[in-house]
Amino acid sequence: MLSPEEVRLLSGGYVRPADQLRALHERGYHRAHRSRRTGRVVVERAHYDAVAAGHTHAPVLGGRPRPRLRPVPP
């Protein structure tokens, strides 16, 4: 997991978790989420590494992968 300071820097310096999460999602960190226990934004280091390396889908660590949405035909 990234440290709270790393999350703040990665999100562009935002302090509020909602702003951090929005900024991270805009930057492609779609697996970033808020912790139910602490309310802080959580980013797995493997996901950070994958997105930073240019991969669109990070490896899934424990749990099921999210279903991919298919485009709706015109």
CSV table of N, CA, C and O in Angstrom, one decimal:
chain,number,residue,atom,x,y,z
A,1,MET,N,0.8,-1.2,0.0
A,1,MET,CA,0.0,0.0,0.0
A,1,MET,C,0.9,1.2,0.0
A,1,MET,O,1.9,1.3,0.6
A,2,LEU,N,0.4,2.3,-0.7
A,2,LEU,CA,1.1,3.5,-0.6
A,2,LEU,C,0.8,4.2,0.7
A,2,LEU,O,-0.2,4.1,1.3
A,3,SER,N,1.8,5.0,1.2
A,3,SER,CA,1.6,5.7,2.4
A,3,SER,C,0.7,6.9,2.2
A,3,SER,O,0.5,7.3,1.0
A,4,PRO,N,0.1,7.4,3.3
A,4,PRO,CA,-0.8,8.6,3.1
A,4,PRO,C,0.0,9.8,2.4
A,4,PRO,O,-0.6,10.5,1.6
A,5,GLU,N,1.2,9.9,2.7
A,5,GLU,CA,2.0,11.0,2.1
A,5,GLU,C,2.2,10.7,0.6
A,5,GLU,O,2.0,11.7,-0.2
A,6,GLU,N,2.4,9.5,0.2
A,6,GLU,CA,2.5,9.1,-1.2
A,6,GLU,C,1.2,9.4,-1.9
A,6,GLU,O,1.2,9.8,-3.1
A,7,VAL,N,0.1,9.0,-1.3
A,7,VAL,CA,-1.2,9.2,-1.9
A,7,VAL,C,-1.4,10.7,-2.1
A,7,VAL,O,-1.9,11.1,-3.2
A,8,ARG,N,-1.1,11.5,-1.1
A,8,ARG,CA,-1.3,13.0,-1.2
A,8,ARG,C,-0.5,13.5,-2.4
A,8,ARG,O,-1.0,14.3,-3.2
A,9,LEU,N,0.8,13.1,-2.5
A,9,LEU,CA,1.6,13.6,-3.6
A,9,LEU,C,1.1,13.1,-5.0
A,9,LEU,O,1.1,13.9,-6.0
A,10,LEU,N,0.7,11.9,-5.0
A,10,LEU,CA,0.3,11.3,-6.3
A,10,LEU,C,-1.0,11.9,-6.8
A,10,LEU,O,-1.3,12.1,-8.0
A,11,SER,N,-1.9,12.4,-5.8
A,11,SER,CA,-3.1,13.0,-6.2
A,11,SER,C,-3.0,14.5,-6.5
A,11,SER,O,-4.0,15.1,-6.8
A,12,GLY,N,-1.8,15.0,-6.5
A,12,GLY,CA,-1.6,16.4,-6.8
A,12,GLY,C,-1.6,17.3,-5.6
A,12,GLY,O,-1.8,18.5,-5.8
A,13,GLY,N,-1.4,16.7,-4.4
A,13,GLY,CA,-1.4,17.6,-3.2
A,13,GLY,C,-2.7,17.7,-2.5
A,13,GLY,O,-2.7,18.4,-1.5
A,14,TYR,N,-3.7,17.1,-2.9
A,14,TYR,CA,-5.0,17.2,-2.2
A,14,TYR,C,-4.9,16.5,-0.9
A,14,TYR,O,-4.2,15.5,-0.7
A,15,VAL,N,-5.6,17.1,0.1
A,15,VAL,CA,-5.6,16.6,1.5
A,15,VAL,C,-6.9,15.8,1.8
A,15,VAL,O,-6.9,14.8,2.4
A,16,ARG,N,-8.1,16.3,1.2
A,16,ARG,CA,-9.3,15.7,1.5
A,16,ARG,C,-9.4,14.4,0.7
A,16,ARG,O,-9.1,14.3,-0.5
A,17,PRO,N,-9.8,13.3,1.4
A,17,PRO,CA,-9.9,12.0,0.7
A,17,PRO,C,-10.8,12.0,-0.6
A,17,PRO,O,-10.4,11.4,-1.6
A,18,ALA,N,-11.9,12.7,-0.6
A,18,ALA,CA,-12.8,12.7,-1.8
A,18,ALA,C,-12.0,13.4,-2.9
A,18,ALA,O,-12.1,12.9,-4.1
A,19,ASP,N,-11.3,14.4,-2.7
A,19,ASP,CA,-10.5,15.1,-3.8
A,19,ASP,C,-9.4,14.2,-4.2
A,19,ASP,O,-9.1,14.1,-5.4
A,20,GLN,N,-8.7,13.5,-3.3
A,20,GLN,CA,-7.7,12.6,-3.7
A,20,GLN,C,-8.2,11.5,-4.6
A,20,GLN,O,-7.6,11.2,-5.6
A,21,LEU,N,-9.3,10.9,-4.2
A,21,LEU,CA,-9.9,9.8,-4.9
A,21,LEU,C,-10.3,10.2,-6.3
A,21,LEU,O,-10.0,9.5,-7.3
A,22,ARG,N,-10.9,11.4,-6.4
A,22,ARG,CA,-11.3,11.9,-7.7
A,22,ARG,C,-10.1,12.1,-8.6
A,22,ARG,O,-10.0,11.7,-9.8
A,23,ALA,N,-9.0,12.7,-8.1
A,23,ALA,CA,-7.8,13.0,-8.9
A,23,ALA,C,-7.1,11.7,-9.3
A,23,ALA,O,-6.6,11.6,-10.4
A,24,LEU,N,-7.1,10.7,-8.4
A,24,LEU,CA,-6.4,9.4,-8.7
A,24,LEU,C,-7.2,8.7,-9.8
A,24,LEU,O,-6.6,8.1,-10.7
A,25,HIS,N,-8.5,8.7,-9.7
A,25,HIS,CA,-9.3,8.1,-10.8
A,25,HIS,C,-9.1,8.7,-12.1
A,25,HIS,O,-9.0,8.1,-13.1
A,26,GLU,N,-9.0,10.1,-12.1
A,26,GLU,CA,-8.8,10.8,-13.3
A,26,GLU,C,-7.4,10.5,-13.9
A,26,GLU,O,-7.2,10.5,-15.1
A,27,ARG,N,-6.4,10.1,-13.1
A,27,ARG,CA,-5.1,9.8,-13.5
A,27,ARG,C,-4.9,8.3,-13.9
A,27,ARG,O,-3.8,7.9,-14.2
A,28,GLY,N,-6.0,7.6,-13.8
A,28,GLY,CA,-5.9,6.2,-14.2
A,28,GLY,C,-5.8,5.1,-13.1
A,28,GLY,O,-5.7,4.0,-13.4
A,29,TYR,N,-5.8,5.6,-11.9
A,29,TYR,CA,-5.7,4.7,-10.8
A,29,TYR,C,-7.1,4.2,-10.3
A,29,TYR,O,-7.6,4.6,-9.3
A,30,HIS,N,-7.7,3.4,-11.2
A,30,HIS,CA,-9.1,3.1,-11.0
A,30,HIS,C,-9.4,2.1,-9.8
A,30,HIS,O,-10.5,2.0,-9.3
A,31,ARG,N,-8.3,1.5,-9.3
A,31,ARG,CA,-8.5,0.6,-8.2
A,31,ARG,C,-8.3,1.3,-6.8
A,31,ARG,O,-8.5,0.7,-5.8
A,32,ALA,N,-8.0,2.6,-6.9
A,32,ALA,CA,-7.9,3.4,-5.6
A,32,ALA,C,-9.3,3.4,-5.0
A,32,ALA,O,-10.3,3.5,-5.7
A,33,HIS,N,-9.4,3.3,-3.7
A,33,HIS,CA,-10.7,3.3,-3.0
A,33,HIS,C,-10.5,3.9,-1.6
A,33,HIS,O,-9.4,4.0,-1.1
A,34,ARG,N,-11.6,4.2,-0.9
A,34,ARG,CA,-11.6,4.6,0.5
A,34,ARG,C,-11.7,3.4,1.4
A,34,ARG,O,-12.5,2.5,1.2
A,35,SER,N,-10.9,3.4,2.4
A,35,SER,CA,-10.9,2.4,3.4
A,35,SER,C,-12.2,2.5,4.3
A,35,SER,O,-12.5,3.6,4.7
A,36,ARG,N,-12.9,1.4,4.5
A,36,ARG,CA,-14.1,1.5,5.3
A,36,ARG,C,-13.8,1.7,6.7
A,36,ARG,O,-14.6,2.3,7.4
A,37,ARG,N,-12.6,1.3,7.1
A,37,ARG,CA,-12.3,1.4,8.6
A,37,ARG,C,-11.7,2.8,8.9
A,37,ARG,O,-12.1,3.5,9.8
A,38,THR,N,-10.8,3.3,8.1
A,38,THR,CA,-10.2,4.6,8.4
A,38,THR,C,-10.7,5.8,7.6
A,38,THR,O,-10.5,6.9,8.0
A,39,GLY,N,-11.3,5.5,6.4
A,39,GLY,CA,-11.7,6.6,5.5
A,39,GLY,C,-10.6,7.1,4.6
A,39,GLY,O,-10.9,8.0,3.8
A,40,ARG,N,-9.4,6.7,4.8
A,40,ARG,CA,-8.3,7.1,4.0
A,40,ARG,C,-8.3,6.5,2.6
A,40,ARG,O,-8.9,5.4,2.4
A,41,VAL,N,-7.7,7.1,1.6
A,41,VAL,CA,-7.6,6.6,0.3
A,41,VAL,C,-6.5,5.5,0.3
A,41,VAL,O,-5.4,5.7,0.8
A,42,VAL,N,-6.8,4.4,-0.3
A,42,VAL,CA,-5.9,3.2,-0.4
A,42,VAL,C,-5.6,3.0,-1.8
A,42,VAL,O,-6.4,2.9,-2.7
A,43,VAL,N,-4.3,2.8,-2.1
A,43,VAL,CA,-3.8,2.5,-3.4
A,43,VAL,C,-2.8,1.3,-3.2
A,43,VAL,O,-1.8,1.5,-2.5
A,44,GLU,N,-3.0,0.2,-3.9
A,44,GLU,CA,-2.1,-0.9,-3.8
A,44,GLU,C,-0.8,-0.6,-4.5
A,44,GLU,O,-0.9,0.0,-5.6
A,45,ARG,N,0.3,-0.9,-4.0
A,45,ARG,CA,1.6,-0.6,-4.7
A,45,ARG,C,1.7,-1.3,-6.0
A,45,ARG,O,2.2,-0.7,-7.0
A,46,ALA,N,1.2,-2.5,-6.1
A,46,ALA,CA,1.2,-3.2,-7.4
A,46,ALA,C,0.4,-2.5,-8.5
A,46,ALA,O,0.8,-2.4,-9.7
A,47,HIS,N,-0.7,-1.9,-8.1
A,47,HIS,CA,-1.5,-1.1,-9.0
A,47,HIS,C,-0.8,0.1,-9.4
A,47,HIS,O,-0.8,0.5,-10.6
A,48,TYR,N,-0.2,0.8,-8.4
A,48,TYR,CA,0.6,2.0,-8.7
A,48,TYR,C,1.7,1.7,-9.7
A,48,TYR,O,1.8,2.4,-10.7
A,49,ASP,N,2.4,0.6,-9.5
A,49,ASP,CA,3.5,0.3,-10.4
A,49,ASP,C,3.0,0.0,-11.8
A,49,ASP,O,3.6,0.4,-12.8
A,50,ALA,N,1.9,-0.8,-11.9
A,50,ALA,CA,1.4,-1.1,-13.2
A,50,ALA,C,0.9,0.1,-14.0
A,50,ALA,O,1.2,0.3,-15.1
A,51,VAL,N,0.2,1.0,-13.3
A,51,VAL,CA,-0.3,2.2,-14.0
A,51,VAL,C,0.9,3.1,-14.3
A,51,VAL,O,1.0,3.7,-15.4
A,52,ALA,N,1.8,3.3,-13.4
A,52,ALA,CA,3.0,4.1,-13.7
A,52,ALA,C,3.8,3.5,-14.9
A,52,ALA,O,4.5,4.3,-15.6
A,53,ALA,N,3.8,2.2,-15.1
A,53,ALA,CA,4.5,1.6,-16.2
A,53,ALA,C,3.7,1.6,-17.5
A,53,ALA,O,4.2,1.2,-18.5
A,54,GLY,N,2.5,2.1,-17.4
A,54,GLY,CA,1.7,2.3,-18.6
A,54,GLY,C,0.7,1.1,-18.9
A,54,GLY,O,0.1,1.1,-20.0
A,55,HIS,N,0.6,0.2,-18.0
A,55,HIS,CA,-0.4,-0.9,-18.2
A,55,HIS,C,-1.8,-0.4,-17.8
A,55,HIS,O,-2.0,0.4,-16.9
A,56,THR,N,-2.8,-0.8,-18.6
A,56,THR,CA,-4.1,-0.3,-18.4
A,56,THR,C,-4.8,-1.2,-17.3
A,56,THR,O,-5.8,-0.7,-16.7
A,57,HIS,N,-4.4,-2.4,-17.1
A,57,HIS,CA,-5.0,-3.3,-16.1
A,57,HIS,C,-4.0,-3.8,-15.2
A,57,HIS,O,-3.1,-4.5,-15.7
A,58,ALA,N,-4.1,-3.5,-14.0
A,58,ALA,CA,-3.1,-4.0,-13.0
A,58,ALA,C,-3.5,-5.4,-12.6
A,58,ALA,O,-4.6,-5.9,-12.7
A,59,PRO,N,-2.5,-6.2,-12.1
A,59,PRO,CA,-2.8,-7.5,-11.6
A,59,PRO,C,-3.7,-7.5,-10.4
A,59,PRO,O,-3.6,-6.5,-9.6
A,60,VAL,N,-4.5,-8.5,-10.3
A,60,VAL,CA,-5.5,-8.5,-9.1
A,60,VAL,C,-4.8,-9.3,-8.0
A,60,VAL,O,-4.3,-10.4,-8.2
A,61,LEU,N,-4.7,-8.7,-6.8
A,61,LEU,CA,-4.1,-9.3,-5.7
A,61,LEU,C,-5.2,-9.7,-4.7
A,61,LEU,O,-5.8,-8.8,-4.0
A,62,GLY,N,-5.6,-10.9,-4.6
A,62,GLY,CA,-6.6,-11.3,-3.7
A,62,GLY,C,-8.0,-10.8,-4.1
A,62,GLY,O,-8.2,-9.6,-4.2
A,63,GLY,N,-8.9,-11.6,-4.2
A,63,GLY,CA,-10.3,-11.1,-4.6
A,63,GLY,C,-10.5,-11.4,-6.1
A,63,GLY,O,-9.6,-11.8,-6.8
A,64,ARG,N,-11.7,-11.0,-6.5
A,64,ARG,CA,-12.1,-11.2,-7.9
A,64,ARG,C,-11.8,-10.0,-8.7
A,64,ARG,O,-12.0,-8.9,-8.2
A,65,PRO,N,-11.4,-10.1,-10.0
A,65,PRO,CA,-11.3,-8.9,-10.8
A,65,PRO,C,-12.6,-8.3,-11.1
A,65,PRO,O,-13.6,-9.0,-11.1
A,66,ARG,N,-12.6,-7.0,-11.3
A,66,ARG,CA,-13.8,-6.3,-11.6
A,66,ARG,C,-14.2,-6.7,-13.1
A,66,ARG,O,-13.4,-6.8,-13.9
A,67,PRO,N,-15.5,-6.8,-13.3
A,67,PRO,CA,-15.9,-7.1,-14.7
A,67,PRO,C,-15.7,-6.0,-15.6
A,67,PRO,O,-15.8,-4.8,-15.2
A,68,ARG,N,-15.2,-6.3,-16.8
A,68,ARG,CA,-15.0,-5.2,-17.8
A,68,ARG,C,-16.3,-4.9,-18.5
A,68,ARG,O,-17.0,-5.8,-18.9
A,69,LEU,N,-16.6,-3.7,-18.7
A,69,LEU,CA,-17.8,-3.3,-19.4
A,69,LEU,C,-17.6,-3.3,-20.9
A,69,LEU,O,-16.6,-2.8,-21.3
A,70,ARG,N,-18.5,-3.8,-21.6
A,70,ARG,CA,-18.4,-3.9,-23.0
A,70,ARG,C,-19.2,-2.7,-23.6
A,70,ARG,O,-20.2,-2.3,-23.0
A,71,PRO,N,-18.7,-2.1,-24.6
A,71,PRO,CA,-19.4,-0.9,-25.2
A,71,PRO,C,-20.8,-1.3,-25.8
A,71,PRO,O,-20.9,-2.4,-26.3
A,72,VAL,N,-21.7,-0.5,-25.6
A,72,VAL,CA,-23.1,-0.7,-26.1
A,72,VAL,C,-23.1,-0.5,-27.6
A,72,VAL,O,-22.6,0.5,-28.1
A,73,PRO,N,-23.5,-1.5,-28.4
A,73,PRO,CA,-23.6,-1.3,-29.9
A,73,PRO,C,-24.5,-0.1,-30.2
A,73,PRO,O,-25.5,0.1,-29.6
A,74,PRO,N,-24.1,0.6,-31.3
A,74,PRO,CA,-25.0,1.8,-31.7
A,74,PRO,C,-26.3,1.4,-32.2
A,74,PRO,O,-26.7,0.4,-32.6
